[in-house]
PDB file of C-alpha atoms in Angstrom:
ATOM      1  CA  MET A   1       0.000   0.000   0.000  1.00  0.00           C
ATOM      2  CA  SER A   2       2.842   2.349   0.766  1.00  0.00           C
ATOM      3  CA  VAL A   3       4.164   1.900  -2.807  1.00  0.00           C
ATOM      4  CA  ILE A   4       0.756   2.755  -4.311  1.00  0.00           C
ATOM      5  CA  GLN A   5       0.406   5.739  -1.999  1.00  0.00           C
ATOM      6  CA  SER A   6       3.885   6.900  -3.027  1.00  0.00           C
ATOM      7  CA  ILE A   7       2.984   6.687  -6.714  1.00  0.00           C
ATOM      8  CA  ARG A   8      -0.226   8.639  -6.043  1.00  0.00           C
ATOM      9  CA  ASP A   9       1.709  11.331  -4.228  1.00  0.00           C
ATOM     10  CA  LYS A  10       4.333  11.632  -6.952  1.00  0.00           C
ATOM     11  CA  GLY A  11       1.976  10.925  -9.886  1.00  0.00           C
ATOM     12  CA  ALA A  12       1.701  14.550 -10.886  1.00  0.00           C
ATOM     13  CA  TRP A  13       5.502  14.877 -11.039  1.00  0.00           C
ATOM     14  CA  ILE A  14       5.810  11.705 -13.135  1.00  0.00           C
ATOM     15  CA  VAL A  15       3.205  12.936 -15.626  1.00  0.00           C
ATOM     16  CA  PHE A  16       4.898  16.352 -15.734  1.00  0.00           C
ATOM     17  CA  GLY A  17       8.269  14.656 -16.367  1.00  0.00           C
ATOM     18  CA  ILE A  18       6.882  12.575 -19.243  1.00  0.00           C
ATOM     19  CA  ILE A  19       5.298  15.654 -20.844  1.00  0.00           C
ATOM     20  CA  ALA A  20       8.544  17.621 -20.446  1.00  0.00           C
ATOM     21  CA  LEU A  21      10.587  14.819 -22.079  1.00  0.00           C
ATOM     22  CA  ALA A  22       8.092  14.596 -24.936  1.00  0.00           C
ATOM     23  CA  LEU A  23       8.303  18.361 -25.550  1.00  0.00           C
ATOM     24  CA  ILE A  24      12.114  18.341 -25.482  1.00  0.00           C
ATOM     25  CA  ALA A  25      12.203  15.385 -27.903  1.00  0.00           C
ATOM     26  CA  PHE A  26       9.756  17.191 -30.248  1.00  0.00           C
ATOM     27  CA  ILE A  27      11.817  20.416 -30.218  1.00  0.00           C
ATOM     28  CA  LEU A  28      15.061  18.538 -30.891  1.00  0.00           C
ATOM     29  CA  GLN A  29      13.483  16.540 -33.728  1.00  0.00           C
ATOM     30  CA  ASP A  30      12.097  19.696 -35.350  1.00  0.00           C
ATOM     31  CA  GLY A  31      15.479  21.413 -35.064  1.00  0.00           C
ATOM     32  CA  MET A  32      17.263  18.479 -36.657  1.00  0.00           C
ATOM     33  CA  ARG A  33      14.763  18.430 -39.520  1.00  0.00           C
ATOM     34  CA  ARG A  34      15.306  22.133 -40.182  1.00  0.00           C
ATOM     35  CA  ASN A  35      19.076  21.741 -40.157  1.00  0.00           C
ATOM     36  CA  THR A  36      18.825  18.867 -42.624  1.00  0.00           C
ATOM     37  CA  GLY A  37      16.607  20.871 -44.953  1.00  0.00           C
ATOM     38  CA  ARG A  38      18.833  23.937 -44.727  1.00  0.00           C
ATOM     39  CA  GLY A  39      21.578  22.197 -46.703  1.00  0.00           C
ATOM     40  CA  ASN A  40      19.239  21.723 -49.681  1.00  0.00           C
ATOM     41  CA  VAL A  41      17.887  25.268 -50.101  1.00  0.00           C
ATOM     42  CA  ASN A  42      19.941  25.574 -53.309  1.00  0.00           C
ATOM     43  CA  ASN A  43      18.031  22.685 -54.905  1.00  0.00           C
ATOM     44  CA  ILE A  44      14.461  22.806 -56.178  1.00  0.00           C
ATOM     45  CA  ALA A  45      14.118  19.029 -56.608  1.00  0.00           C
ATOM     46  CA  VAL A  46      16.011  15.745 -56.433  1.00  0.00           C
ATOM     47  CA  VAL A  47      15.490  13.073 -59.106  1.00  0.00           C
ATOM     48  CA  ASN A  48      16.815   9.631 -58.160  1.00  0.00           C
ATOM     49  CA  GLY A  49      19.537  11.261 -56.084  1.00  0.00           C
ATOM     50  CA  ASP A  50      20.484  13.918 -58.688  1.00  0.00           C
ATOM     51  CA  ALA A  51      19.621  17.497 -57.728  1.00  0.00           C
ATOM     52  CA  ILE A  52      18.181  20.255 -59.895  1.00  0.00           C
ATOM     53  CA  GLU A  53      20.067  23.348 -58.741  1.00  0.00           C
ATOM     54  CA  LYS A  54      17.986  26.487 -58.250  1.00  0.00           C
ATOM     55  CA  ALA A  55      20.577  28.925 -59.658  1.00  0.00           C
ATOM     56  CA  SER A  56      21.075  26.928 -62.857  1.00  0.00           C
ATOM     57  CA  PHE A  57      17.325  26.381 -63.232  1.00  0.00           C
ATOM     58  CA  ASP A  58      16.536  30.099 -62.789  1.00  0.00           C
ATOM     59  CA  GLU A  59      19.187  30.976 -65.371  1.00  0.00           C
ATOM     60  CA  LYS A  60      17.626  28.604 -67.924  1.00  0.00           C
ATOM     61  CA  VAL A  61      14.152  29.976 -67.187  1.00  0.00           C
ATOM     62  CA  ASP A  62      15.396  33.547 -67.719  1.00  0.00           C
ATOM     63  CA  MET A  63      17.075  32.587 -70.999  1.00  0.00           C
ATOM     64  CA  THR A  64      13.933  30.831 -72.256  1.00  0.00           C
ATOM     65  CA  ALA A  65      11.832  33.829 -71.196  1.00  0.00           C
ATOM     66  CA  GLN A  66      14.098  36.105 -73.270  1.00  0.00           C
ATOM     67  CA  ASN A  67      13.736  33.816 -76.304  1.00  0.00           C
ATOM     68  CA  TYR A  68       9.924  33.897 -76.017  1.00  0.00           C
ATOM     69  CA  ALA A  69       9.672  37.582 -75.098  1.00  0.00           C
ATOM     70  CA  GLY A  70       6.801  39.304 -76.896  1.00  0.00           C
ATOM     71  CA  GLN A  71       5.056  36.018 -77.779  1.00  0.00           C
ATOM     72  CA  GLY A  72       2.610  36.124 -74.890  1.00  0.00           C
ATOM     73  CA  VAL A  73       4.083  33.137 -73.058  1.00  0.00           C
ATOM     74  CA  LYS A  74       3.644  33.449 -69.292  1.00  0.00           C
ATOM     75  CA  ARG A  75       6.547  32.880 -66.934  1.00  0.00           C
ATOM     76  CA  GLU A  76       4.578  30.178 -65.077  1.00  0.00           C
ATOM     77  CA  GLN A  77       4.318  28.208 -68.329  1.00  0.00           C
ATOM     78  CA  ILE A  78       8.049  28.571 -68.942  1.00  0.00           C
ATOM     79  CA  VAL A  79       8.844  27.437 -65.382  1.00  0.00           C
ATOM     80  CA  ALA A  80       6.602  24.362 -65.761  1.00  0.00           C
ATOM     81  CA  PHE A  81       8.066  23.523 -69.174  1.00  0.00           C
ATOM     82  CA  GLN A  82      11.652  23.978 -67.981  1.00  0.00           C
ATOM     83  CA  PHE A  83      11.050  21.879 -64.859  1.00  0.00           C
ATOM     84  CA  ASN A  84       9.649  18.997 -66.922  1.00  0.00           C
ATOM     85  CA  GLN A  85      12.596  19.349 -69.290  1.00  0.00           C
ATOM     86  CA  GLU A  86      15.093  19.184 -66.423  1.00  0.00           C
ATOM     87  CA  VAL A  87      13.445  16.076 -64.957  1.00  0.00           C
ATOM     88  CA  ASP A  88      13.385  14.385 -68.389  1.00  0.00           C
ATOM     89  CA  ASN A  89      17.030  15.272 -68.992  1.00  0.00           C
ATOM     90  CA  LEU A  90      18.103  13.868 -65.630  1.00  0.00           C
ATOM     91  CA  LEU A  91      16.186  10.623 -66.121  1.00  0.00           C
ATOM     92  CA  ILE A  92      17.536  10.136 -69.642  1.00  0.00           C
ATOM     93  CA  ASP A  93      21.062  11.059 -68.521  1.00  0.00           C
ATOM     94  CA  GLN A  94      20.898   8.457 -65.751  1.00  0.00           C
ATOM     95  CA  GLU A  95      19.791   5.772 -68.211  1.00  0.00           C
ATOM     96  CA  THR A  96      22.341   6.683 -70.901  1.00  0.00           C
ATOM     97  CA  GLN A  97      25.136   6.625 -68.324  1.00  0.00           C
ATOM     98  CA  LYS A  98      24.094   3.120 -67.248  1.00  0.00           C
ATOM     99  CA  LEU A  99      24.208   2.032 -70.897  1.00  0.00           C
ATOM    100  CA  GLY A 100      27.531   3.796 -71.537  1.00  0.00           C
ATOM    101  CA  LEU A 101      26.180   5.992 -74.350  1.00  0.00           C
ATOM    102  CA  ILE A 102      28.603   8.860 -74.981  1.00  0.00           C
ATOM    103  CA  VAL A 103      29.786  11.194 -77.728  1.00  0.00           C
ATOM    104  CA  GLY A 104      33.470  10.546 -78.530  1.00  0.00           C
ATOM    105  CA  ASN A 105      35.961  13.054 -79.947  1.00  0.00           C
ATOM    106  CA  LYS A 106      35.383  12.091 -83.590  1.00  0.00           C
ATOM    107  CA  GLU A 107      31.637  12.221 -83.147  1.00  0.00           C
ATOM    108  CA  LEU A 108      31.922  15.562 -81.328  1.00  0.00           C
ATOM    109  CA  SER A 109      33.552  16.972 -84.462  1.00  0.00           C
ATOM    110  CA  ASP A 110      30.521  15.786 -86.462  1.00  0.00           C
ATOM    111  CA  VAL A 111      28.165  17.329 -83.868  1.00  0.00           C
ATOM    112  CA  LEU A 112      29.899  20.717 -84.118  1.00  0.00           C
ATOM    113  CA  PHE A 113      30.792  20.847 -87.819  1.00  0.00           C
ATOM    114  CA  GLY A 114      28.409  18.348 -89.458  1.00  0.00           C
ATOM    115  CA  ASN A 115      25.043  18.841 -91.131  1.00  0.00           C
ATOM    116  CA  GLU A 116      23.243  19.234 -87.775  1.00  0.00           C
ATOM    117  CA  SER A 117      25.706  21.734 -86.321  1.00  0.00           C
ATOM    118  CA  PRO A 118      24.127  24.119 -83.781  1.00  0.00           C
ATOM    119  CA  PHE A 119      26.153  26.898 -85.472  1.00  0.00           C
ATOM    120  CA  ARG A 120      24.840  26.163 -88.964  1.00  0.00           C
ATOM    121  CA  ASN A 121      22.468  29.140 -89.188  1.00  0.00           C
ATOM    122  CA  GLU A 122      25.129  31.633 -88.110  1.00  0.00           C
ATOM    123  CA  PHE A 123      27.704  30.340 -90.604  1.00  0.00           C
ATOM    124  CA  THR A 124      25.485  29.765 -93.636  1.00  0.00           C
ATOM    125  CA  ASP A 125      25.910  32.102 -96.613  1.00  0.00           C
ATOM    126  CA  LYS A 126      22.476  33.667 -97.145  1.00  0.00           C
ATOM    127  CA  ALA A 127      23.106  34.130-100.857  1.00  0.00           C
ATOM    128  CA  THR A 128      24.327  30.618-101.705  1.00  0.00           C
ATOM    129  CA  GLY A 129      23.033  28.576 -98.740  1.00  0.00           C
ATOM    130  CA  GLU A 130      26.518  27.127 -98.237  1.00  0.00           C
ATOM    131  CA  PHE A 131      27.547  26.118 -94.725  1.00  0.00           C
ATOM    132  CA  LYS A 132      30.952  27.738 -94.167  1.00  0.00           C
ATOM    133  CA  VAL A 133      32.547  25.047 -92.025  1.00  0.00           C
ATOM    134  CA  ASN A 134      36.084  26.399 -92.438  1.00  0.00           C
ATOM    135  CA  ASP A 135      35.036  29.819 -91.124  1.00  0.00           C
ATOM    136  CA  LEU A 136      33.447  28.154 -88.100  1.00  0.00           C
ATOM    137  CA  LYS A 137      36.584  26.075 -87.444  1.00  0.00           C
ATOM    138  CA  ALA A 138      38.800  29.167 -87.790  1.00  0.00           C
ATOM    139  CA  GLN A 139      36.669  31.096 -85.281  1.00  0.00           C
ATOM    140  CA  PHE A 140      36.784  28.149 -82.870  1.00  0.00           C
ATOM    141  CA  ALA A 141      40.593  27.987 -83.156  1.00  0.00           C
ATOM    142  CA  GLU A 142      40.896  31.728 -82.567  1.00  0.00           C
ATOM    143  CA  LEU A 143      38.581  31.612 -79.555  1.00  0.00           C
ATOM    144  CA  LYS A 144      40.476  28.632 -78.132  1.00  0.00           C
ATOM    145  CA  LYS A 145      43.838  30.436 -78.351  1.00  0.00           C
ATOM    146  CA  SER A 146      42.609  33.642 -76.739  1.00  0.00           C
ATOM    147  CA  THR A 147      43.234  34.112 -73.010  1.00  0.00           C
ATOM    148  CA  LYS A 148      41.308  37.374 -72.657  1.00  0.00           C
ATOM    149  CA  LYS A 149      38.638  37.472 -69.994  1.00  0.00           C
ATOM    150  CA  GLU A 150      35.861  38.178 -72.520  1.00  0.00           C
ATOM    151  CA  ALA A 151      36.955  35.262 -74.711  1.00  0.00           C
ATOM    152  CA  VAL A 152      37.121  32.880 -71.742  1.00  0.00           C
ATOM    153  CA  GLU A 153      33.610  33.914 -70.643  1.00  0.00           C
ATOM    154  CA  GLN A 154      32.350  33.531 -74.210  1.00  0.00           C
ATOM    155  CA  LYS A 155      33.860  30.030 -74.432  1.00  0.00           C
ATOM    156  CA  GLU A 156      32.153  29.055 -71.173  1.00  0.00           C
ATOM    157  CA  GLN A 157      28.786  30.376 -72.389  1.00  0.00           C
ATOM    158  CA  ILE A 158      29.098  28.570 -75.746  1.00  0.00           C
ATOM    159  CA  GLU A 159      30.090  25.344 -74.001  1.00  0.00           C
ATOM    160  CA  LYS A 160      27.205  25.579 -71.549  1.00  0.00           C
ATOM    161  CA  ASN A 161      24.409  26.906 -73.758  1.00  0.00           C
ATOM    162  CA  VAL A 162      25.230  25.497 -77.223  1.00  0.00           C
ATOM    163  CA  ILE A 163      27.729  22.628 -77.251  1.00  0.00           C
ATOM    164  CA  GLN A 164      26.481  20.724 -74.191  1.00  0.00           C
ATOM    165  CA  PRO A 165      22.817  20.767 -75.332  1.00  0.00           C
ATOM    166  CA  ALA A 166      23.943  19.587 -78.802  1.00  0.00           C
ATOM    167  CA  ILE A 167      25.837  16.672 -77.214  1.00  0.00           C
ATOM    168  CA  GLU A 168      22.814  15.800 -75.057  1.00  0.00           C
ATOM    169  CA  LYS A 169      20.624  15.865 -78.184  1.00  0.00           C
ATOM    170  CA  ARG A 170      22.959  13.418 -79.977  1.00  0.00           C
ATOM    171  CA  VAL A 171      23.037  11.058 -76.965  1.00  0.00           C
ATOM    172  CA  LEU A 172      19.223  11.236 -76.778  1.00  0.00           C
ATOM    173  CA  ARG A 173      18.986  10.232 -80.446  1.00  0.00           C
ATOM    174  CA  LYS A 174      21.233   7.231 -79.754  1.00  0.00           C
ATOM    175  CA  TYR A 175      19.052   6.244 -76.810  1.00  0.00           C
ATOM    176  CA  GLN A 176      15.863   6.598 -78.870  1.00  0.00           C
ATOM    177  CA  ALA A 177      17.374   4.511 -81.688  1.00  0.00           C
ATOM    178  CA  LEU A 178      18.323   1.841 -79.171  1.00  0.00           C
ATOM    179  CA  LEU A 179      14.776   1.769 -77.791  1.00  0.00           C
ATOM    180  CA  TYR A 180      13.264   1.686 -81.273  1.00  0.00           C
ATOM    181  CA  ARG A 181      15.388  -1.265 -82.334  1.00  0.00           C
ATOM    182  CA  GLY A 182      14.640  -3.025 -79.067  1.00  0.00           C
ATOM    183  CA  ILE A 183      10.870  -2.953 -79.612  1.00  0.00           C
ATOM    184  CA  GLN A 184      10.747  -4.061 -83.245  1.00  0.00           C
ATOM    185  CA  THR A 185       8.307  -6.867 -83.998  1.00  0.00           C
ATOM    186  CA  PRO A 186      10.118 -10.143 -84.784  1.00  0.00           C
ATOM    187  CA  LYS A 187       9.734 -11.621 -88.268  1.00  0.00           C
ATOM    188  CA  TRP A 188       7.941 -14.773 -87.068  1.00  0.00           C
ATOM    189  CA  LEU A 189       5.270 -12.689 -85.324  1.00  0.00           C
ATOM    190  CA  VAL A 190       4.692 -10.574 -88.450  1.00  0.00           C
ATOM    191  CA  GLU A 191       4.317 -13.742 -90.538  1.00  0.00           C
ATOM    192  CA  LYS A 192       1.920 -15.258 -87.980  1.00  0.00           C
ATOM    193  CA  GLN A 193      -0.209 -12.101 -87.872  1.00  0.00           C
ATOM    194  CA  TYR A 194      -0.294 -12.022 -91.692  1.00  0.00           C
ATOM    195  CA  ALA A 195      -1.320 -15.705 -91.822  1.00  0.00           C
ATOM    196  CA  ASP A 196      -4.005 -15.176 -89.168  1.00  0.00           C
ATOM    197  CA  ASN A 197      -5.411 -12.147 -90.934  1.00  0.00           C
ATOM    198  CA  ASN A 198      -5.572 -13.920 -94.290  1.00  0.00           C
ATOM    199  CA  SER A 199      -6.806 -17.318 -93.151  1.00  0.00           C
ATOM    200  CA  ILE A 200     -10.290 -18.372 -94.260  1.00  0.00           C
ATOM    201  CA  SER A 201     -12.443 -20.421 -91.958  1.00  0.00           C
ATOM    202  CA  SER A 202     -15.168 -22.691 -93.262  1.00  0.00           C
ATOM    203  CA  ILE A 203     -18.314 -22.970 -91.184  1.00  0.00           C
TER     204      ILE A 203
END
């Protein structure tokens, strides 16, 4: 009886202690969650472990907005489009890396100076329609040699905004070709479907 009486006497303190511990645990848990989230404020999303960085994303949105300026496209539409594009790019990049799909040095030359060059419009003679590849190569060589700050910044912008997207486009085409060839209907199935479609049943 003395034990029960003791618990009754100290019951209020025990309940108070449990509540205090629960509050402390809640505050600590909330603080830890905030600290964990604070390290990711520079990212707007994470796709299979790969982050979409806010600064880079905002820059792409601004560039797209400039390209569509005066066409009545709302910024919200551009943000949604760019976000979907970033997610698609990350997913495709993850798959192409698993498969080992790359653009080698020889193929890079074809990407930059071939028929699908991202610089084709700028270096095409308007009068004749000729793609002046040698002029493009000469400008590349000159830009590569230059060590001036403006030239270095220009090289970085071209690499980031023109060359890298062109490489990604070529890798995407390889991936799509691989998928297309992987889902072709086998010859035996085509022949069977043809035979089934042309068979005559007698009733």
